[in-house]
Short mmCIF file of C-alpha atoms and ligand atoms in Angstrom, two decimals:
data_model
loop_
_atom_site.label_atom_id
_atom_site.label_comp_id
_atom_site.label_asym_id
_atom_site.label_seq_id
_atom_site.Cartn_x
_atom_site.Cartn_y
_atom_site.Cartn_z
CA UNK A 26 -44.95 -4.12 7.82
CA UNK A 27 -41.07 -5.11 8.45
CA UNK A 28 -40.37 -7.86 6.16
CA UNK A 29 -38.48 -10.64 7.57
CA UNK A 30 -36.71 -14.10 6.33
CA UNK A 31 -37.69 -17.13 8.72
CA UNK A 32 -34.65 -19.36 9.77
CA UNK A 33 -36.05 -22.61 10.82
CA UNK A 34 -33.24 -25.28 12.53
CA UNK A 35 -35.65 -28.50 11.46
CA UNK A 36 -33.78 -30.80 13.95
CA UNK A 37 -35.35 -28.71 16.87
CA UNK A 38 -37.76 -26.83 14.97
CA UNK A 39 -36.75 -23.35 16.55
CA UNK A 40 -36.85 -20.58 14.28
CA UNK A 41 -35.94 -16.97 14.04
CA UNK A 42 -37.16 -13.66 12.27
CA UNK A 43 -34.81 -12.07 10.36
CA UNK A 44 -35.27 -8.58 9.82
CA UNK A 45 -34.70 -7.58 5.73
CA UNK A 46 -32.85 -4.31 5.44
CA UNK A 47 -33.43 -1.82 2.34
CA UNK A 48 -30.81 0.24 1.00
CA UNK A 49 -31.28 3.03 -1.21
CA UNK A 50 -30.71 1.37 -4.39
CA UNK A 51 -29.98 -2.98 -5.10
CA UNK A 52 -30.74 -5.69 -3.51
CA UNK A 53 -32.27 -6.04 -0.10
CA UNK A 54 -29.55 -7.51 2.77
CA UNK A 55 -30.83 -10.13 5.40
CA UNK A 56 -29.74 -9.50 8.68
CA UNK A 57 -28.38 -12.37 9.76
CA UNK A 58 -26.79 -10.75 13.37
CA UNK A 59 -28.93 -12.81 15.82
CA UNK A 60 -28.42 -16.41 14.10
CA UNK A 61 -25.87 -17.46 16.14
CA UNK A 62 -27.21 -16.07 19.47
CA UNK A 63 -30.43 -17.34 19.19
CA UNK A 64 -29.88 -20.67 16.64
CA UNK A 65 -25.65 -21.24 17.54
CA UNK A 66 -25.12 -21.34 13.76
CA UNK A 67 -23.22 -19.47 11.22
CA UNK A 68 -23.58 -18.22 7.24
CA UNK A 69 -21.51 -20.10 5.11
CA UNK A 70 -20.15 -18.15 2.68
CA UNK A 71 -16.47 -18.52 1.20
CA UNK A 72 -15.45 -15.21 -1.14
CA UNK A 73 -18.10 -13.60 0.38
CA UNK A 74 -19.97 -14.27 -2.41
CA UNK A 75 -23.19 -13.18 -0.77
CA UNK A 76 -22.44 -11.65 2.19
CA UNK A 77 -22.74 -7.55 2.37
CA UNK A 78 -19.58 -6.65 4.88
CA UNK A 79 -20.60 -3.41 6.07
CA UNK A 80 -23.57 -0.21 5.31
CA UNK A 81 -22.07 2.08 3.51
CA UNK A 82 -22.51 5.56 1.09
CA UNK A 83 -19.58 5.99 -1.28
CA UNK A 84 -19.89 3.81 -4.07
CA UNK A 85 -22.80 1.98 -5.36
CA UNK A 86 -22.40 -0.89 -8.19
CA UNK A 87 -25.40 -2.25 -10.16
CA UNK A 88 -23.82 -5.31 -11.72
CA UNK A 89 -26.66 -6.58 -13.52
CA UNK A 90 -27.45 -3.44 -15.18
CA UNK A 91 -23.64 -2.01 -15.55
CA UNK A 92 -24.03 0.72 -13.27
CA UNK A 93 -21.32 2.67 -11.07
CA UNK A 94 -22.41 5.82 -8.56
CA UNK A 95 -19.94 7.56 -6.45
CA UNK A 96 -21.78 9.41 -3.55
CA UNK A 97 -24.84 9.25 -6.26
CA UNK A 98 -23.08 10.48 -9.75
CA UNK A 99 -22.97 8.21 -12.21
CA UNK A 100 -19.18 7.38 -13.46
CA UNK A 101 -19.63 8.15 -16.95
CA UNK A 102 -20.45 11.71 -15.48
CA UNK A 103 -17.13 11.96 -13.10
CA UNK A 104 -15.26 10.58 -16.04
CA UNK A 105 -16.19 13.63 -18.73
CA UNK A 106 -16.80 16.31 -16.12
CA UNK A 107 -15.30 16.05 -12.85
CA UNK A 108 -11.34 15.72 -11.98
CA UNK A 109 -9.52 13.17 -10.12
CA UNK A 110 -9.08 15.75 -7.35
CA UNK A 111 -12.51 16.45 -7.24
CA UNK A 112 -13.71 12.93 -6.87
CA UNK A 113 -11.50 12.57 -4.32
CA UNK A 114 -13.07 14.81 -2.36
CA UNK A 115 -16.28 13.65 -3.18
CA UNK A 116 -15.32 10.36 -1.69
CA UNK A 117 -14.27 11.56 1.00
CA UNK A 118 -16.67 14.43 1.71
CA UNK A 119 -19.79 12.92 0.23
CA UNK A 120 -20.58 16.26 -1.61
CA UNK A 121 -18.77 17.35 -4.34
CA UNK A 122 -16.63 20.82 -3.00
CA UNK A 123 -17.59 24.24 -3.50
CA UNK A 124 -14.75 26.34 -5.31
CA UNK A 125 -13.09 27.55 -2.23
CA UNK A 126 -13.31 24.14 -0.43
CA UNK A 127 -11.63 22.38 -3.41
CA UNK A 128 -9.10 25.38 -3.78
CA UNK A 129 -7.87 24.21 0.18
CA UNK A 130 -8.44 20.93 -0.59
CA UNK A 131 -5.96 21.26 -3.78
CA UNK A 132 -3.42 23.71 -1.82
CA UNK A 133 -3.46 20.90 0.96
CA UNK A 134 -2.69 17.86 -1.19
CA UNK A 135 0.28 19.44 -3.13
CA UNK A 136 1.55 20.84 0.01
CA UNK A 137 1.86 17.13 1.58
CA UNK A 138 2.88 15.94 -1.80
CA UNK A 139 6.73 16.24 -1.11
CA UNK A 140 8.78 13.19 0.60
CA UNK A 141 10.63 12.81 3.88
CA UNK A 142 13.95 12.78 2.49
CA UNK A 143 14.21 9.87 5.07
CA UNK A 144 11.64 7.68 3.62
CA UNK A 145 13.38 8.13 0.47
CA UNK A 146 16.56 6.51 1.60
CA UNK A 147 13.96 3.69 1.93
CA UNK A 148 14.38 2.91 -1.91
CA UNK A 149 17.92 2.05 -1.76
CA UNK A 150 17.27 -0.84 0.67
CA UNK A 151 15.67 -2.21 -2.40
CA UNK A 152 17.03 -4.93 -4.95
CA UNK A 153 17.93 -2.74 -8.32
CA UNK A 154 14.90 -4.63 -10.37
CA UNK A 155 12.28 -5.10 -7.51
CA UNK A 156 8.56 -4.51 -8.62
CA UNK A 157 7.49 -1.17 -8.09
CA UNK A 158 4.08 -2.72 -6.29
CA UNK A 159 6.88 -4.11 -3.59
CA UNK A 160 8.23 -0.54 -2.92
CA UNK A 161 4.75 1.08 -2.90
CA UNK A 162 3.96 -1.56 -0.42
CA UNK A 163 7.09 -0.84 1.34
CA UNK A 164 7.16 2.59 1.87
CA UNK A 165 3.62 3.32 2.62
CA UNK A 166 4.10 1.02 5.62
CA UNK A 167 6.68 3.07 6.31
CA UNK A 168 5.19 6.43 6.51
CA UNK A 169 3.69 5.30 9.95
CA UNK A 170 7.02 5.38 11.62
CA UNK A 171 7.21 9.23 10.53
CA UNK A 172 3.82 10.34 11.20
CA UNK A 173 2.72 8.66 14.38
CA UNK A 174 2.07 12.15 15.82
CA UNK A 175 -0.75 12.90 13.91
CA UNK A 176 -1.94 9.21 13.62
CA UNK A 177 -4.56 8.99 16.57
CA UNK A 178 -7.50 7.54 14.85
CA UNK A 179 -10.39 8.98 16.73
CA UNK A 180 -9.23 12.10 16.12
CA UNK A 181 -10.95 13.38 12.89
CA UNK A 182 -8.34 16.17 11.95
CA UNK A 183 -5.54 13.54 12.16
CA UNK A 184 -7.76 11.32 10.12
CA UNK A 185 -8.18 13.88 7.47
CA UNK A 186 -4.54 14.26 7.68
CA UNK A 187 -3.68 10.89 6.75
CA UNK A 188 -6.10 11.11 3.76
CA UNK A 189 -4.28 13.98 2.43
CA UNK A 190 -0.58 12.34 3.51
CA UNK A 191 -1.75 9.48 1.35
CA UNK A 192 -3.39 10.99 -1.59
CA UNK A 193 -0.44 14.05 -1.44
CA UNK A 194 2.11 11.51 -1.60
CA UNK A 195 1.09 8.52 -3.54
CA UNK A 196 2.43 9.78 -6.98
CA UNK A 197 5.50 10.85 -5.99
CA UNK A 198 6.36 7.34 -4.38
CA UNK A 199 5.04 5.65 -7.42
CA UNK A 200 7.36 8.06 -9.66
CA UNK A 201 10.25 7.00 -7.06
CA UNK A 202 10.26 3.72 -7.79
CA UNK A 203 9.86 4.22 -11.33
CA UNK A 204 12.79 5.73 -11.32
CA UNK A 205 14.90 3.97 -8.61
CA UNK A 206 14.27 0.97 -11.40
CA UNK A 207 15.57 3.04 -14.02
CA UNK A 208 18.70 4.47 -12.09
CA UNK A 209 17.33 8.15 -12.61
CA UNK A 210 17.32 10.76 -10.56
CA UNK A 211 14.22 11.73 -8.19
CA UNK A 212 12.21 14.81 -9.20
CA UNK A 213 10.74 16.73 -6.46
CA UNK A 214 6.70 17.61 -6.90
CA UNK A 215 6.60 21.00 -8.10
CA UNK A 216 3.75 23.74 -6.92
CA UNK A 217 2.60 24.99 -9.87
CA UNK A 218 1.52 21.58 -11.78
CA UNK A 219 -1.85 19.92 -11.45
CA UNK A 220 -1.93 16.57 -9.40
CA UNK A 221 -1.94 14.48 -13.16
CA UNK A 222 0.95 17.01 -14.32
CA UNK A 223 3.26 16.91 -11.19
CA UNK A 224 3.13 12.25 -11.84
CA UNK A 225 3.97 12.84 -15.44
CA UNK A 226 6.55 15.25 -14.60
CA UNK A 227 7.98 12.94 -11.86
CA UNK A 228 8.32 10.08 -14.11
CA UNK A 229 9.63 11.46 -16.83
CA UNK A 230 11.35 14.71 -16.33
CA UNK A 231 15.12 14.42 -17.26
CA UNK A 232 17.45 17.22 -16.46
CA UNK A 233 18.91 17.39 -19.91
CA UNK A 234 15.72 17.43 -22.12
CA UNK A 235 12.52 20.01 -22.64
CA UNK A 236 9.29 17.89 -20.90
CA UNK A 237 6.64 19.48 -23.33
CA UNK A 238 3.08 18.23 -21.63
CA UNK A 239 0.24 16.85 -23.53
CA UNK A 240 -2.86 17.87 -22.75
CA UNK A 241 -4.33 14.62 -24.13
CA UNK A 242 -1.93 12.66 -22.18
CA UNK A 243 -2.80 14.21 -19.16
CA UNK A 244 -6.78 13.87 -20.05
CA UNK A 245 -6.10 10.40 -20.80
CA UNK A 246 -4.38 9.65 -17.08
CA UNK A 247 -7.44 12.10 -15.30
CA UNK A 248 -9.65 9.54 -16.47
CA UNK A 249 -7.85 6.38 -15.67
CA UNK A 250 -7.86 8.00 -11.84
CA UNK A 251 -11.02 8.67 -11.86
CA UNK A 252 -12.03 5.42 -13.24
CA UNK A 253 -10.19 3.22 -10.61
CA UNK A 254 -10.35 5.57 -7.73
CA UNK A 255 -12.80 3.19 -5.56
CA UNK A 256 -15.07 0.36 -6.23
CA UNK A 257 -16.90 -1.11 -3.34
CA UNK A 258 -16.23 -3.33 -1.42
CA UNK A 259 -13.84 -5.17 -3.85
CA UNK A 260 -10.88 -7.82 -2.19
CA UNK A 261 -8.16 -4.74 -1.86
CA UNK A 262 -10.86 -2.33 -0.06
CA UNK A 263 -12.36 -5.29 2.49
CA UNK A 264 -8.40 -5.59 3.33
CA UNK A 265 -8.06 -1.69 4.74
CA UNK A 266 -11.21 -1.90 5.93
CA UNK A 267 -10.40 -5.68 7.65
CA UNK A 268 -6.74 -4.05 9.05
CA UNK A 269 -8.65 -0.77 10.00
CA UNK A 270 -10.91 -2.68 12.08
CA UNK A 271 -8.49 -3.85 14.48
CA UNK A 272 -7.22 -0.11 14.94
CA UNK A 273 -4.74 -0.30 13.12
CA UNK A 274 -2.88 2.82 11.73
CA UNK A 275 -4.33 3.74 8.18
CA UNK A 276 -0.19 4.12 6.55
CA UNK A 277 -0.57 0.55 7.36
CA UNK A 278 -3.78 -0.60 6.26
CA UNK A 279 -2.80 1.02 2.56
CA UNK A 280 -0.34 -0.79 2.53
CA UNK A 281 -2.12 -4.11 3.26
CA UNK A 282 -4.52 -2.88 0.44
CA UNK A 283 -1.84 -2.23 -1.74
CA UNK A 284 -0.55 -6.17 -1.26
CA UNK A 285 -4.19 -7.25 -2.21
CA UNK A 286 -4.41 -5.06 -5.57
CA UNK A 287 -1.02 -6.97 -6.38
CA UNK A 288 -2.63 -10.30 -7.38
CA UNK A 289 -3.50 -10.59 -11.23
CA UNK A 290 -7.00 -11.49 -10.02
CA UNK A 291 -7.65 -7.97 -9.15
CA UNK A 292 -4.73 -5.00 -9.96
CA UNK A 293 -2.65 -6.90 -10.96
CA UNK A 294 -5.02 -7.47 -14.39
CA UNK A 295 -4.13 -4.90 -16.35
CA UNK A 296 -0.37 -5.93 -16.01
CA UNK A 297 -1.33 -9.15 -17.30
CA UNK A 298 -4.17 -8.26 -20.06
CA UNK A 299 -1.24 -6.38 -21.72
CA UNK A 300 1.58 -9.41 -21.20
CA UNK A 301 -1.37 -11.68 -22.89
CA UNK A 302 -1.94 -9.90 -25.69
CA UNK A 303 1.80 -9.74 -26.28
CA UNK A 304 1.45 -13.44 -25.56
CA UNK A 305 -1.44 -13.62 -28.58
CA UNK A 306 0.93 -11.73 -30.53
CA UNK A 307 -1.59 -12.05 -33.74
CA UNK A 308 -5.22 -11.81 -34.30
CA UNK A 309 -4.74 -15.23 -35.95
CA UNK A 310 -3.75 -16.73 -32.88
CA UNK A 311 -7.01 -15.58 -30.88
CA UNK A 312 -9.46 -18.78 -31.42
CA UNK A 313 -6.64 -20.86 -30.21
CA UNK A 314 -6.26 -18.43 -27.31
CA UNK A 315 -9.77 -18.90 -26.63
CA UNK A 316 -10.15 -22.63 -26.39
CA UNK A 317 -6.82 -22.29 -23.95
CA UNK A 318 -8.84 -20.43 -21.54
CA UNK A 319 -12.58 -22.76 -22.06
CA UNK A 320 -10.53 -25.26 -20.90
CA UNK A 321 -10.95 -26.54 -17.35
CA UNK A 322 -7.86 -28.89 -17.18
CA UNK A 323 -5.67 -25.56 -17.70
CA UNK A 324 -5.76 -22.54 -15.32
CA UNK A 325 -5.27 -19.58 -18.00
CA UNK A 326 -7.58 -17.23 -17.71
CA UNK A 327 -8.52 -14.32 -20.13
CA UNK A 328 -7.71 -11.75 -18.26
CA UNK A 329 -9.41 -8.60 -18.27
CA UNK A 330 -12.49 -10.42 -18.26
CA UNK A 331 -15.22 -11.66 -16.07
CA UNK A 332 -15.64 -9.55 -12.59
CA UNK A 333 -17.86 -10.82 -9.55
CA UNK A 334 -20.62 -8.17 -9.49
CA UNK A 335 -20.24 -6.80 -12.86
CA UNK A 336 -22.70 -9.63 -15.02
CA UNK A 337 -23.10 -7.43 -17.90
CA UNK A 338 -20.07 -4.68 -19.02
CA UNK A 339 -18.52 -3.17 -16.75
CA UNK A 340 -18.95 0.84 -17.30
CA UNK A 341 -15.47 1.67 -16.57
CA UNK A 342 -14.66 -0.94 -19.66
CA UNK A 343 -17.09 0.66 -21.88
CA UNK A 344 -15.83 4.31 -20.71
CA UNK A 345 -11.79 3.60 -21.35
CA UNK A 346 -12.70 1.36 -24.68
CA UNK A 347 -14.33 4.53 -26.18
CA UNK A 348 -10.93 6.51 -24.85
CA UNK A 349 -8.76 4.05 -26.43
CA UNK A 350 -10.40 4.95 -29.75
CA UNK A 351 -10.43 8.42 -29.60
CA UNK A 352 -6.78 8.62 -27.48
CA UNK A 353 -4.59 6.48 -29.37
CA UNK A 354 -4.53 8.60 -32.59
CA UNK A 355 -3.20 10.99 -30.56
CA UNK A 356 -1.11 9.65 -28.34
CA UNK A 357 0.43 6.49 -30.34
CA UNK A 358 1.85 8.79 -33.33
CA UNK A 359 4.19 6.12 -34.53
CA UNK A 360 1.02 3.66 -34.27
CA UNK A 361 3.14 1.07 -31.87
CA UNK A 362 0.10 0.31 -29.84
CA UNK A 363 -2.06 -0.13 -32.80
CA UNK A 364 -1.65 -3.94 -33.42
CA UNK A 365 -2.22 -4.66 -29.28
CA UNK A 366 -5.38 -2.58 -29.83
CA UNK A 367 -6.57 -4.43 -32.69
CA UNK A 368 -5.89 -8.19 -31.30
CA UNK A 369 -8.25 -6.63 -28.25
CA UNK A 370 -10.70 -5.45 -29.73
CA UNK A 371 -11.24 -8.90 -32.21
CA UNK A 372 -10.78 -11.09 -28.60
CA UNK A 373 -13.37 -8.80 -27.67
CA UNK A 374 -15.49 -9.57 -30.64
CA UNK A 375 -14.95 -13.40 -30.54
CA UNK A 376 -15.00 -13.95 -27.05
CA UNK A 377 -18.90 -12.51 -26.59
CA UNK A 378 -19.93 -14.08 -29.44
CA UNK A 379 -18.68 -17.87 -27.50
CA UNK A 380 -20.93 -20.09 -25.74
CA UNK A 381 -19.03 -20.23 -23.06
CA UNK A 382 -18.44 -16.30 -21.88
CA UNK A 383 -22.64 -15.44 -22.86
CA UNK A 384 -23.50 -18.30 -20.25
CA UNK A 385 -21.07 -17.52 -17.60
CA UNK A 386 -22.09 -13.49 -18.70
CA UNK A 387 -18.23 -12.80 -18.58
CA UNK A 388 -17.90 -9.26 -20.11
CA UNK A 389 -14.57 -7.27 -20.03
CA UNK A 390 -13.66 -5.58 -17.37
CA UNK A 391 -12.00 -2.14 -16.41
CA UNK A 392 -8.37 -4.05 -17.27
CA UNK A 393 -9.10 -4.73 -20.62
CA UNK A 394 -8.70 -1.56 -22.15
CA UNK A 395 -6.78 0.49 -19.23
CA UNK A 396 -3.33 -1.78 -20.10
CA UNK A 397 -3.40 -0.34 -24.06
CA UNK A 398 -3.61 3.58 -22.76
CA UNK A 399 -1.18 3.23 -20.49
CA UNK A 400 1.27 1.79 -22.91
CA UNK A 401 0.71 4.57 -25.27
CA UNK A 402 1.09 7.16 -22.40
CA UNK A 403 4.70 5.60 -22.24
CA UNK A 404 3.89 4.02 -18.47
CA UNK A 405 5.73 0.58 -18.14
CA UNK A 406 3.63 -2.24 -18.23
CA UNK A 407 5.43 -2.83 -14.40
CA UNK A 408 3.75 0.44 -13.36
CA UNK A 409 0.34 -0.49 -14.49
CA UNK A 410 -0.87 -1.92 -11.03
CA UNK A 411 0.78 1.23 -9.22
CA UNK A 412 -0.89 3.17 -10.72
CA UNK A 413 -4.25 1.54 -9.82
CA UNK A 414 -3.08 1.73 -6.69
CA UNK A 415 -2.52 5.58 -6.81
CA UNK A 416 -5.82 5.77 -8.03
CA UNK A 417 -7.55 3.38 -5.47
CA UNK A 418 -6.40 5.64 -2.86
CA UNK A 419 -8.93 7.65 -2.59
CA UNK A 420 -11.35 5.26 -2.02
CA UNK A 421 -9.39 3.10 0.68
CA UNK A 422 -8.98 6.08 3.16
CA UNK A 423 -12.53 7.07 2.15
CA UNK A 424 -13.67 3.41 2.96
CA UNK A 425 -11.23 3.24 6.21
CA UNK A 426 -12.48 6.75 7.39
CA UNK A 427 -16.43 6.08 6.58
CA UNK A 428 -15.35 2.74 9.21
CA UNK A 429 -13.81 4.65 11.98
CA UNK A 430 -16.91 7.44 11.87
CA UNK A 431 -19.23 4.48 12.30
CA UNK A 432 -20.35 4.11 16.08
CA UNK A 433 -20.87 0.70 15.67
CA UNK A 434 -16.98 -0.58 14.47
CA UNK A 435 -16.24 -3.55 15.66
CA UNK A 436 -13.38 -5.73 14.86
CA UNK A 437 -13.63 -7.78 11.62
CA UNK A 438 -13.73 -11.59 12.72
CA UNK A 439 -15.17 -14.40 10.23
CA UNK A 440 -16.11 -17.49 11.38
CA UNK A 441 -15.11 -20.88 10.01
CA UNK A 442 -16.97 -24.37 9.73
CA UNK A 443 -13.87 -26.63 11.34
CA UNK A 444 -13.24 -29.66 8.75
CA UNK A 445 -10.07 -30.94 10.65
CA UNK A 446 -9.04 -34.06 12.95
CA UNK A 447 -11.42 -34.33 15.97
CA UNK A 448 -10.39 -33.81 19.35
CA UNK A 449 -7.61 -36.75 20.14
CA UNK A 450 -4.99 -37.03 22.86
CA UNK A 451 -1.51 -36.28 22.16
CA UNK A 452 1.11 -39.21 21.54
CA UNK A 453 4.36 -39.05 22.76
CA UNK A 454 6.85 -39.57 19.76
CA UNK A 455 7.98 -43.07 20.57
CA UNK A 456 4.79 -44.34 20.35
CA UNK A 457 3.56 -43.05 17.26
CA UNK A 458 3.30 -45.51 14.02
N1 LIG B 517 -11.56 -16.52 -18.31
C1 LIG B 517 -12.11 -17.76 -18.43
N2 LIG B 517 -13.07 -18.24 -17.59
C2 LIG B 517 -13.47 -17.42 -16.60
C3 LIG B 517 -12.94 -16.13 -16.43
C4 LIG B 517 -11.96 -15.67 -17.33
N3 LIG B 517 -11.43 -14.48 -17.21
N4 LIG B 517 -13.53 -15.54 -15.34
C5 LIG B 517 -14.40 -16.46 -14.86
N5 LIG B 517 -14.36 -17.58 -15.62
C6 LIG B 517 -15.20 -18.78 -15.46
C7 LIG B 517 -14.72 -19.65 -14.32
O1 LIG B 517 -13.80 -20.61 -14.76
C8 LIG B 517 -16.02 -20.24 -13.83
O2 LIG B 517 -16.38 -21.26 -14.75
P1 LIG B 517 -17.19 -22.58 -14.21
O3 LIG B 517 -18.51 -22.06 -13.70
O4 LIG B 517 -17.30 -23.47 -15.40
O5 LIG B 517 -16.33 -23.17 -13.12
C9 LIG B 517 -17.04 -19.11 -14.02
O6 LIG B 517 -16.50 -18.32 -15.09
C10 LIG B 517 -17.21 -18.25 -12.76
O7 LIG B 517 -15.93 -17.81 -12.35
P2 LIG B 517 -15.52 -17.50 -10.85
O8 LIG B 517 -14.04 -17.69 -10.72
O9 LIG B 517 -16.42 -18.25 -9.92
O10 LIG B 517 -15.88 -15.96 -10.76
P3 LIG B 517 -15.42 -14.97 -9.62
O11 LIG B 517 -16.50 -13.99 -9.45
O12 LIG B 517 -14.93 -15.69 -8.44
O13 LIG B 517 -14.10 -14.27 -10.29
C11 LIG B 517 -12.69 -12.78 -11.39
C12 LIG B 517 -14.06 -12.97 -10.78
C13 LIG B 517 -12.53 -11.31 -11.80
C14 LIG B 517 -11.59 -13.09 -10.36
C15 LIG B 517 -12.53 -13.71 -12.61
O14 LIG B 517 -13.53 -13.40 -13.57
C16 LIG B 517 -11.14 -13.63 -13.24
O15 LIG B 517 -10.23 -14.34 -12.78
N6 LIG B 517 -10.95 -12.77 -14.29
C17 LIG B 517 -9.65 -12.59 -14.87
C18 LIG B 517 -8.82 -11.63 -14.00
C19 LIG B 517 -9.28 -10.20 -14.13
O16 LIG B 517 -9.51 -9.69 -15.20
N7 LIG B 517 -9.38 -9.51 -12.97
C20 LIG B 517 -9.72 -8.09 -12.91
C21 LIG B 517 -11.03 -7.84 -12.22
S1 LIG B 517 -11.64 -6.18 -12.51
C22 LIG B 517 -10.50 -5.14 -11.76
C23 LIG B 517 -10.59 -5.18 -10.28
O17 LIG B 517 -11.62 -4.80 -9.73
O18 LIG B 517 -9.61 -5.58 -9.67
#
């Protein structure tokens, strides 16, 4: 038997059936499509908090139980086996690729990885010490005013075109504006480096100095990709998806994604986990850190923690905590990230041991931990969010594309329950009080 939910309106006592839908794994949705036809109400439902957008078969989050699947594999499993390239294929493809279909895939992405030298000049427009989120932003909404040949949306090879434009070419715009901020010289992608390679290379390749590559560097940044390259339907993905629904071009719904990821409620975290910790400065000053954020008459935060689905820890946390401790021997020789690492781990300690974070289950999130191994891979703390955004990607035109391919896209338009002045006649200036 279909299982229903009965909607009863107890002023006129007419009720529907609402059908319960079953995906394959968490909880059951209630379809809640015919409420307004047949009752001439809405949900009310601000955040979203309970409302499941859209169907879909990329990524699937058990927050209760700390679980991430992309297409099906768990994330601890991408993260030790699989490749940032790789997942991105599997996001996009829904099967991870044979050899030769990965080998195209590959040859395709560093092929498109190379600028316009036109949408470089775009840099210069910018102010000498913009944030590198507001050129990413920038410039990807630029890149539909130089592909809008191969930008027709129904069309699946130009939509597989755009996901290759965007994951070809997202590095080497974040290593642009790295360096426009630095003053230093672009670096072109080069053919013969892997896609974690050719970013380190981009950023930090000076003419006049050997670029020896470490291989736990680059392991380090795989993982970070992989880790962050999609995520549901978090506030950043709902955007593309929300932009893509009114047929818009995808160059442009990045880039509205990108502007969402900004805010230090979502990407923009791990920017501000790390300025925090600076902020803490001493694991002495943590319990007065702690009552700061317990307290509801200020607005700090303690950032890197809490996430709306994830009530337990959040796997990627768990994943890039274990990294940090095996990665910074390595890669922080002269021990400068050490003491940052060490005030996290005891704000860690102390803040799931309070009161207040075990009731509200606030666990730490992906940001946490991702700040500390970027520092000690020698990325800016400025950089942080780009590079979640390089990573995120992936998922957005995997998200935007899984939209299109759906027969039954329709334009994303929420309702609202109107709180404002009733209806009342205009008054002419002179008359008013
Ligand atoms: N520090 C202190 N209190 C917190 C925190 C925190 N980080 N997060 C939530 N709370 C409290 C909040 O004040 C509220 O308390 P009360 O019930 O007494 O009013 C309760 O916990 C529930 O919070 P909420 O704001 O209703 O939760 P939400 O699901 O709307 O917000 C969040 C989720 C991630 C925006 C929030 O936890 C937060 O602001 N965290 C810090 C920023 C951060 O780390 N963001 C990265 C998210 S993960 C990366 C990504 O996907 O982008």
């Amino acid at each position: 038997m279909n299982k229903t939910v009965t909607i009863t309106d107890n002023s006129t006592g007419k009720s529907i059936e609402c059908p319960i839908m079953e995906g394959t794994h968490g909880e059951p949705v209630i379809d809640t499509r015919a409420l307004s036809k047949e009752l001439g109400m809405f949900t009310f439902d601000p955040a979203f908090v309970t409302t499941a957008s859209c169907k879909s078969a990329i990524t699937f989050i058990d927050g209760d139980r700390g679980i991430l699947l992309h297409r099906g594999y768990p994330i601890e499993q991408l993260a030790e086996k699989s490749s940032y390239l790789e997942v991105c294929y599997l996001l996009l493809n829904g099967e991870l690729p044979t050899q030769q279909q990965m080998d195209t895939f590959t040859f395709s992405i560093r092929r498109l990885s190379i600028l316009h030298e036109g949408l470089l000049s775009f840099f210069n427009g910018f102010q000498h010490n913009a944030h590198p989120m507001a050129m990413l932003a920038g410039v990807v909404a630029g890149m539909s005013s130089y592909y809008h040949e191969e930008m027709d949306i129904y069309n699946p090879a130009h939509r597989d075109m755009c996901a290759i434009r965007l994951i070809g070419k997202m590095p080497t715009i974040a290593a642009k504006s790295f360096r426009y901020l630095l003053g230093r010289p672009y670096v072109y992608p080069q053919h013969n480096l892997g896609y974690v390679e050719n970013f380190f290379n981009m950023m930090f390749y000076l003419p006049n100095r050997e670029m020896p590559m470490n291989p736990t560097a680059v392991k380090a940044l795989e993982i970070m990709l992989i880790l962050h390259a999609d995520h549901e339907q978090n506030a950043s993905t709902s955007t593309v998806r929300l932009a893509g629904s009114s047929q818009a071009n995808p160059y442009a719904c990045v880039a509205a994604g990108i502007a969402t990821l900004w805010g230090p409620a979502h990407g923009g975290a791990n920017e501000a986990v790390i300025n925090m910790l600076q902020e803490i400065g001493d694991v002495k000053n943590i319990p007065a850190y702690i009552e700061l954020v317990k307290d509801k008459n200020n607005p700090t935060r303690l950032m890197g923690f809490g996430h709306r689905v994830y009530k337990n820890f959040d796997p990627r946390a768990t994943i890039i905590r274990t990294a940090c401790h095996q990665l910074l021997g390595e890669l922080d020789a002269s021990g400068e990230q050490q003491p940052m690492f060490e005030i996290a781990m005891e704000l860690e300690r102390i803040a799931l041991e309070d009161e207040y974070f075990i009731e509200r289950k606030l666990y730490p999130n992906v940001d946490f931990y991702s700040g500390i191994i970027l520092s000690a891979l020698g990325i800016p703390t400025k950089m942080f969010t780009v590079l979640f955004a390089v990573a995120r990607t992936a998922g957005w035109i995997a998200q935007w594309k899984e939209m299109i391919e759906d027969p039954d896209m329709k334009i994303g338009r929420p309702r609202q329950l109107y709180i404002g002045a009733a209806q009342r006649d205009y008054v002419p200036v002179a008359q008013r009080l």
